[in-house]
Structure formats: structure tokens, C-alpha cells
Amino acid sequence: TYDFPKAEAEAKFEFAMFKEGSCEDHGMITIMDEDTCKKAGAVIDGHPDKIIKVIEGSANLDRPKGCLLHPWKMGSAEKPTEFIRNARLKGCGKYGYQCLCMSKAKAVDL
């Protein structure tokens, strides 16, 4: 049988959200792939169908790198988690963006 509460608790342990510093500052890993970012956003925000917005190009270089969630984009599956691969900042917090990070144990599983 599938124990949803246990699986949900394990998933929440795999991912965390931080307002400042980098994922590595918190002993975790910056999420740098779209699929893992989508899952992290869904788990952290509690919406299994949460969408993701992949941002490319040079217009967002001054934002944190990786998987991000802005506080005003929480609380709805229709408000996207954002993934910015080519940004230059390593820390969270600029413009209110919070970094979604992955545990080192989860990274080994991938």
C-alpha cells in the first residue's frame, strides 16, 4: 500500500526554501534542472500540479540562479515556480526571490 503522509514527509525533507544565502550555505544543493525544480515547487507550495516557468536569456542575470519561488507566487498551482539557469547571483533574497534547494542525499539518488 502507498503511505501518502510518509511519502509527503520524505519529499518535504528532500527540498527546502531559503530567503537568504545560497543553498550550499545551508548544506544543500542548488537545483539546476527543470524537472527537479518543478517537483520542488510542488512539494514546497503543497500543490502537486504547480506549473514552472523557465526563464532564458540575459534579462534576468541579476536574479538568483536555479529554482526560485517568490512569496506572491505561492498558494496556487497556477502561479509558477521559476527556473533561471543562466542568472549570475548565487544567493537568495534579491527582489524577494527565495531559493528552492535539494538535499545532498536526494542529489545522490538522481
XYZ file of N, CA, C and O in Angstrom:
440
model
N 0.840 -1.194 0.000
C 0.000 0.000 0.000
C 0.875 1.243 0.000
O 1.998 1.219 0.468
N 0.320 2.302 -0.502
C 1.024 3.583 -0.582
C 0.688 4.439 0.630
O -0.469 4.711 0.895
N 1.698 4.815 1.362
C 1.511 5.628 2.559
C 1.790 7.085 2.204
O 2.922 7.547 2.273
N 0.751 7.803 1.755
C 0.937 9.183 1.284
C 1.561 10.106 2.322
O 2.492 10.831 2.000
N 1.102 10.107 3.582
C 1.732 11.015 4.549
C 3.235 10.767 4.708
O 4.018 11.700 4.795
N 3.650 9.493 4.697
C 5.072 9.185 4.818
C 5.828 9.680 3.577
O 6.883 10.298 3.691
N 5.289 9.419 2.401
C 5.931 9.861 1.160
C 6.011 11.383 1.114
O 7.028 11.951 0.695
N 4.954 12.049 1.557
C 4.950 13.508 1.576
C 6.002 14.047 2.545
O 6.716 14.997 2.237
N 6.124 13.427 3.713
C 7.127 13.854 4.695
C 8.535 13.662 4.145
O 9.402 14.530 4.304
N 8.776 12.540 3.463
C 10.089 12.307 2.867
C 10.382 13.336 1.784
O 11.497 13.838 1.677
N 9.388 13.674 0.960
C 9.578 14.658 -0.099
C 9.892 16.031 0.489
O 10.751 16.745 -0.008
N 9.201 16.406 1.561
C 9.469 17.705 2.176
C 10.882 17.767 2.736
O 11.496 18.813 2.754
N 11.420 16.641 3.178
C 12.790 16.617 3.676
C 13.787 16.783 2.535
O 14.869 17.317 2.728
N 13.436 16.331 1.341
C 14.327 16.409 0.185
C 14.542 17.839 -0.294
O 15.572 18.144 -0.883
N 13.557 18.706 -0.055
C 13.602 20.072 -0.565
C 13.396 21.078 0.566
O 12.716 20.786 1.539
N 13.981 22.260 0.396
C 13.795 23.328 1.377
C 13.832 24.663 0.647
O 14.345 24.772 -0.467
N 13.275 25.695 1.282
C 13.251 27.039 0.714
C 13.970 27.978 1.682
O 13.751 27.924 2.891
N 14.832 28.849 1.141
C 15.594 29.784 1.954
C 15.447 31.209 1.427
O 15.447 31.432 0.222
N 15.353 32.159 2.344
C 15.182 33.569 1.993
C 16.508 34.266 1.704
O 16.537 35.276 1.020
N 17.607 33.751 2.258
C 18.904 34.388 2.027
C 20.009 33.358 2.060
O 19.819 32.247 2.545
N 21.164 33.754 1.543
C 22.273 32.822 1.425
C 22.038 31.880 0.256
O 20.986 31.894 -0.374
N 23.025 31.064 -0.028
C 22.874 30.089 -1.107
C 22.421 28.752 -0.530
O 22.484 28.533 0.683
N 22.007 27.874 -1.402
C 21.624 26.527 -0.956
C 22.816 25.873 -0.252
O 22.664 25.238 0.793
N 23.997 26.059 -0.827
C 25.200 25.455 -0.270
C 25.529 26.018 1.110
O 26.041 25.298 1.967
N 25.203 27.293 1.353
C 25.382 27.883 2.691
C 24.559 27.148 3.738
O 24.889 27.147 4.922
N 23.466 26.520 3.300
C 22.552 25.813 4.201
C 22.766 24.291 4.156
O 21.924 23.536 4.630
N 23.879 23.865 3.543
C 24.188 22.440 3.487
C 23.397 21.668 2.456
O 23.280 20.442 2.543
N 22.847 22.385 1.489
C 22.042 21.745 0.445
C 22.666 22.049 -0.920
O 23.758 22.593 -0.986
N 21.951 21.708 -1.978
C 22.452 21.872 -3.343
C 21.481 22.722 -4.149
O 20.268 22.534 -4.061
N 22.021 23.635 -4.967
C 21.207 24.441 -5.870
C 20.596 23.531 -6.937
O 21.304 22.723 -7.545
N 19.308 23.642 -7.139
C 18.607 22.840 -8.152
C 18.864 23.469 -9.520
O 18.514 24.619 -9.751
N 19.464 22.685 -10.424
C 19.822 23.208 -11.731
C 19.209 22.413 -12.890
O 19.757 22.389 -13.978
N 18.084 21.744 -12.625
C 17.376 21.105 -13.733
C 15.872 21.342 -13.572
O 15.354 21.436 -12.460
N 15.219 21.448 -14.702
C 13.806 21.835 -14.760
C 12.877 20.849 -14.057
O 11.967 21.248 -13.328
N 13.073 19.553 -14.254
C 12.177 18.557 -13.655
C 12.237 18.571 -12.129
O 11.210 18.517 -11.453
N 13.446 18.645 -11.585
C 13.597 18.678 -10.133
C 13.029 19.971 -9.572
O 12.392 19.977 -8.515
N 13.198 21.075 -10.291
C 12.650 22.366 -9.860
C 11.123 22.307 -9.810
O 10.507 22.774 -8.850
N 10.530 21.715 -10.821
C 9.059 21.594 -10.852
C 8.567 20.802 -9.644
O 7.608 21.189 -8.971
N 9.238 19.688 -9.347
C 8.850 18.857 -8.201
C 9.049 19.621 -6.892
O 8.181 19.592 -6.015
N 10.169 20.312 -6.764
C 10.444 21.068 -5.533
C 9.381 22.136 -5.296
O 8.894 22.306 -4.177
N 9.000 22.866 -6.348
C 7.965 23.891 -6.219
C 6.639 23.304 -5.776
O 5.947 23.858 -4.919
N 6.287 22.152 -6.356
C 5.029 21.483 -5.998
C 5.045 21.032 -4.544
O 4.068 21.213 -3.811
N 6.165 20.471 -4.102
C 6.277 19.977 -2.726
C 6.270 21.131 -1.728
O 5.513 21.128 -0.751
N 7.104 22.121 -1.970
C 7.218 23.252 -1.030
C 5.904 24.022 -0.926
O 5.483 24.418 0.157
N 5.232 24.229 -2.063
C 3.994 25.019 -2.049
C 2.749 24.172 -1.781
O 1.662 24.711 -1.585
N 2.895 22.850 -1.792
C 1.760 21.980 -1.485
C 0.734 21.853 -2.590
O -0.432 21.560 -2.342
N 1.161 22.083 -3.829
C 0.272 21.975 -4.989
C 0.902 21.018 -6.005
O 1.801 21.420 -6.742
N 0.447 19.764 -6.068
C 1.059 18.771 -6.954
C 1.094 19.168 -8.429
O 1.962 18.722 -9.163
N 0.167 20.016 -8.869
C 0.117 20.421 -10.280
C 0.719 21.798 -10.521
O 0.445 22.424 -11.547
N 1.539 22.291 -9.598
C 2.122 23.635 -9.733
C 2.936 23.725 -11.023
O 3.723 22.845 -11.341
N 2.726 24.797 -11.754
C 3.419 24.988 -13.026
C 4.823 25.555 -12.793
O 5.136 26.054 -11.719
N 5.649 25.478 -13.831
C 7.000 26.025 -13.784
C 7.186 26.958 -14.968
O 6.639 26.726 -16.043
N 7.934 28.012 -14.740
C 8.267 28.965 -15.796
C 9.789 28.953 -15.951
O 10.509 29.269 -15.010
N 10.258 28.543 -17.126
C 11.692 28.519 -17.405
C 12.053 29.852 -18.039
O 11.471 30.239 -19.056
N 12.990 30.551 -17.434
C 13.377 31.875 -17.900
C 14.759 31.789 -18.540
O 15.725 31.380 -17.901
N 14.827 32.150 -19.806
C 16.083 32.117 -20.562
C 16.471 33.541 -20.946
O 15.695 34.470 -20.806
N 17.661 33.693 -21.470
C 18.097 34.989 -21.957
C 18.846 35.785 -20.918
O 19.056 35.350 -19.790
N 19.222 36.988 -21.298
C 20.089 37.798 -20.451
C 19.347 38.830 -19.609
O 19.967 39.544 -18.833
N 18.032 38.910 -19.723
C 17.277 39.935 -18.994
C 17.242 39.680 -17.490
O 16.982 40.590 -16.719
N 17.509 38.455 -17.057
C 17.382 38.109 -15.642
C 18.700 37.691 -15.000
O 18.716 36.945 -14.030
N 19.816 38.183 -15.509
C 21.118 37.807 -14.973
C 21.324 38.286 -13.540
O 22.129 37.724 -12.810
N 20.591 39.322 -13.119
C 20.766 39.881 -11.777
C 19.878 39.209 -10.737
O 19.698 39.712 -9.638
N 19.338 38.066 -11.061
C 18.493 37.321 -10.123
C 19.263 36.096 -9.622
O 20.268 35.715 -10.192
N 18.758 35.465 -8.567
C 19.411 34.243 -8.099
C 19.355 33.151 -9.164
O 18.416 33.073 -9.942
N 20.374 32.307 -9.169
C 20.469 31.200 -10.124
C 19.730 29.986 -9.592
O 19.734 29.714 -8.402
N 19.056 29.261 -10.478
C 18.442 27.994 -10.112
C 16.937 28.062 -9.985
O 16.257 28.762 -10.734
N 16.424 27.332 -9.007
C 14.992 27.170 -8.792
C 14.513 28.170 -7.745
O 15.047 28.211 -6.631
N 13.523 28.975 -8.108
C 13.093 30.078 -7.256
C 11.585 30.102 -7.075
O 10.835 29.686 -7.946
N 11.182 30.637 -5.935
C 9.761 30.850 -5.685
C 9.617 32.203 -4.997
O 10.258 32.461 -3.989
N 8.824 33.056 -5.583
C 8.558 34.368 -4.994
C 7.353 34.237 -4.069
O 6.391 33.545 -4.410
N 7.379 34.878 -2.895
C 6.255 34.742 -1.956
C 4.888 35.027 -2.565
O 3.911 34.366 -2.221
N 4.781 35.979 -3.494
C 3.458 36.270 -4.061
C 3.053 35.270 -5.140
O 1.963 35.328 -5.681
N 3.935 34.289 -5.415
C 3.573 33.227 -6.354
C 3.293 31.914 -5.632
O 3.224 30.866 -6.240
N 3.108 32.011 -4.326
C 2.781 30.824 -3.539
C 1.280 30.750 -3.312
O 0.585 31.747 -3.419
N 0.806 29.542 -3.017
C -0.597 29.370 -2.672
C -1.505 29.003 -3.826
O -2.710 28.928 -3.662
N -0.929 28.744 -4.994
C -1.740 28.394 -6.155
C -0.912 27.570 -7.130
O 0.257 27.881 -7.374
N -1.528 26.550 -7.712
C -0.853 25.748 -8.737
C -0.645 26.555 -10.011
O 0.219 26.240 -10.824
N -1.421 27.633 -10.187
C -1.349 28.451 -11.403
C -0.261 29.523 -11.347
O 0.043 30.136 -12.355
N 0.300 29.756 -10.176
C 1.381 30.741 -10.031
C 2.703 29.971 -10.056
O 2.940 29.137 -9.202
N 3.565 30.253 -11.040
C 4.690 29.350 -11.299
C 5.877 29.441 -10.337
O 6.209 30.503 -9.817
N 6.509 28.278 -10.188
C 7.875 28.211 -9.690
C 8.715 28.686 -10.865
O 8.387 28.418 -12.015
N 9.805 29.401 -10.614
C 10.638 29.895 -11.707
C 11.991 29.201 -11.707
O 12.567 28.942 -10.652
N 12.476 28.907 -12.905
C 13.778 28.279 -13.070
C 14.623 29.161 -13.965
O 14.291 29.387 -15.126
N 15.718 29.710 -13.400
C 16.607 30.595 -14.156
C 17.994 29.955 -14.175
O 18.732 30.008 -13.202
N 18.327 29.354 -15.297
C 19.588 28.626 -15.438
C 20.799 29.563 -15.558
O 21.859 29.286 -15.034
N 20.637 30.680 -16.255
C 21.801 31.499 -16.585
C 21.943 32.764 -15.744
O 22.701 33.652 -16.100
N 21.252 32.859 -14.620
C 21.417 34.019 -13.742
C 22.799 33.961 -13.097
O 23.441 32.913 -13.052
N 23.242 35.087 -12.566
C 24.603 35.152 -12.029
C 24.684 35.143 -10.513
O 25.724 34.852 -9.956
N 23.620 35.488 -9.823
C 23.683 35.550 -8.358
C 23.611 34.152 -7.759
O 22.807 33.328 -8.173
N 24.426 33.897 -6.747
C 24.428 32.592 -6.096
C 23.584 32.584 -4.830
O 23.251 31.536 -4.325
N 23.238 33.737 -4.324
C 22.459 33.803 -3.092
C 21.008 34.145 -3.342
O 20.643 34.666 -4.392
N 20.179 33.855 -2.365
C 18.745 34.116 -2.444
C 18.431 35.507 -1.899
O 19.259 36.128 -1.270
N 17.233 35.957 -2.115
C 16.750 37.174 -1.479
C 16.544 38.371 -2.378
O 15.677 39.194 -2.108
N 17.313 38.528 -3.442
C 17.152 39.706 -4.289
C 15.767 39.705 -4.919
O 15.299 38.678 -5.406
N 15.113 40.851 -4.891
C 13.743 41.033 -5.404
C 12.736 40.135 -4.685
O 11.655 39.882 -5.200
N 13.097 39.626 -3.514
C 12.194 38.783 -2.739
C 12.196 37.313 -3.135
O 11.482 36.513 -2.551
N 13.009 36.940 -4.125
C 13.055 35.544 -4.553
C 13.634 34.666 -3.459
O 14.624 35.016 -2.824
N 13.011 33.522 -3.251
C 13.500 32.537 -2.302
C 13.978 31.320 -3.085
O 13.337 30.899 -4.045
N 15.119 30.797 -2.687
C 15.708 29.659 -3.393
C 15.099 28.350 -2.916
O 14.928 28.144 -1.714
N 14.799 27.484 -3.866
C 14.380 26.126 -3.554
C 15.622 25.259 -3.731
O 16.297 25.318 -4.760
N 15.919 24.485 -2.691
C 17.146 23.709 -2.661
C 16.840 22.233 -2.472
O 15.762 21.866 -2.015
N 17.835 21.413 -2.799
C 17.687 19.965 -2.723
C 18.702 19.419 -1.717
O 19.836 19.895 -1.655
N 18.270 18.407 -0.967
C 19.201 17.784 -0.015
C 20.298 17.062 -0.775
O 20.102 16.618 -1.914
N 21.459 16.931 -0.151
C 22.561 16.213 -0.793
C 22.210 14.746 -0.998
O 22.599 14.156 -1.986
N 21.441 14.165 -0.089
C 21.030 12.768 -0.240
C 20.161 12.591 -1.481
O 20.279 11.620 -2.211
N 19.267 13.552 -1.756
C 18.412 13.485 -2.941
C 19.258 13.593 -4.209
O 19.011 12.907 -5.191
N 20.277 14.429 -4.194
C 21.125 14.609 -5.358
C 21.836 13.300 -5.727
O 21.984 12.976 -6.893
N 22.207 12.513 -4.734
C 22.849 11.229 -4.982
C 21.872 10.271 -5.654
O 22.241 9.497 -6.533
N 20.593 10.335 -5.274
C 19.565 9.475 -5.870
C 19.325 9.781 -7.333
O 18.877 8.917 -8.082
N 19.552 11.026 -7.750
C 19.300 11.416 -9.141
C 20.395 10.837 -10.015
O 20.373 10.576 -11.089
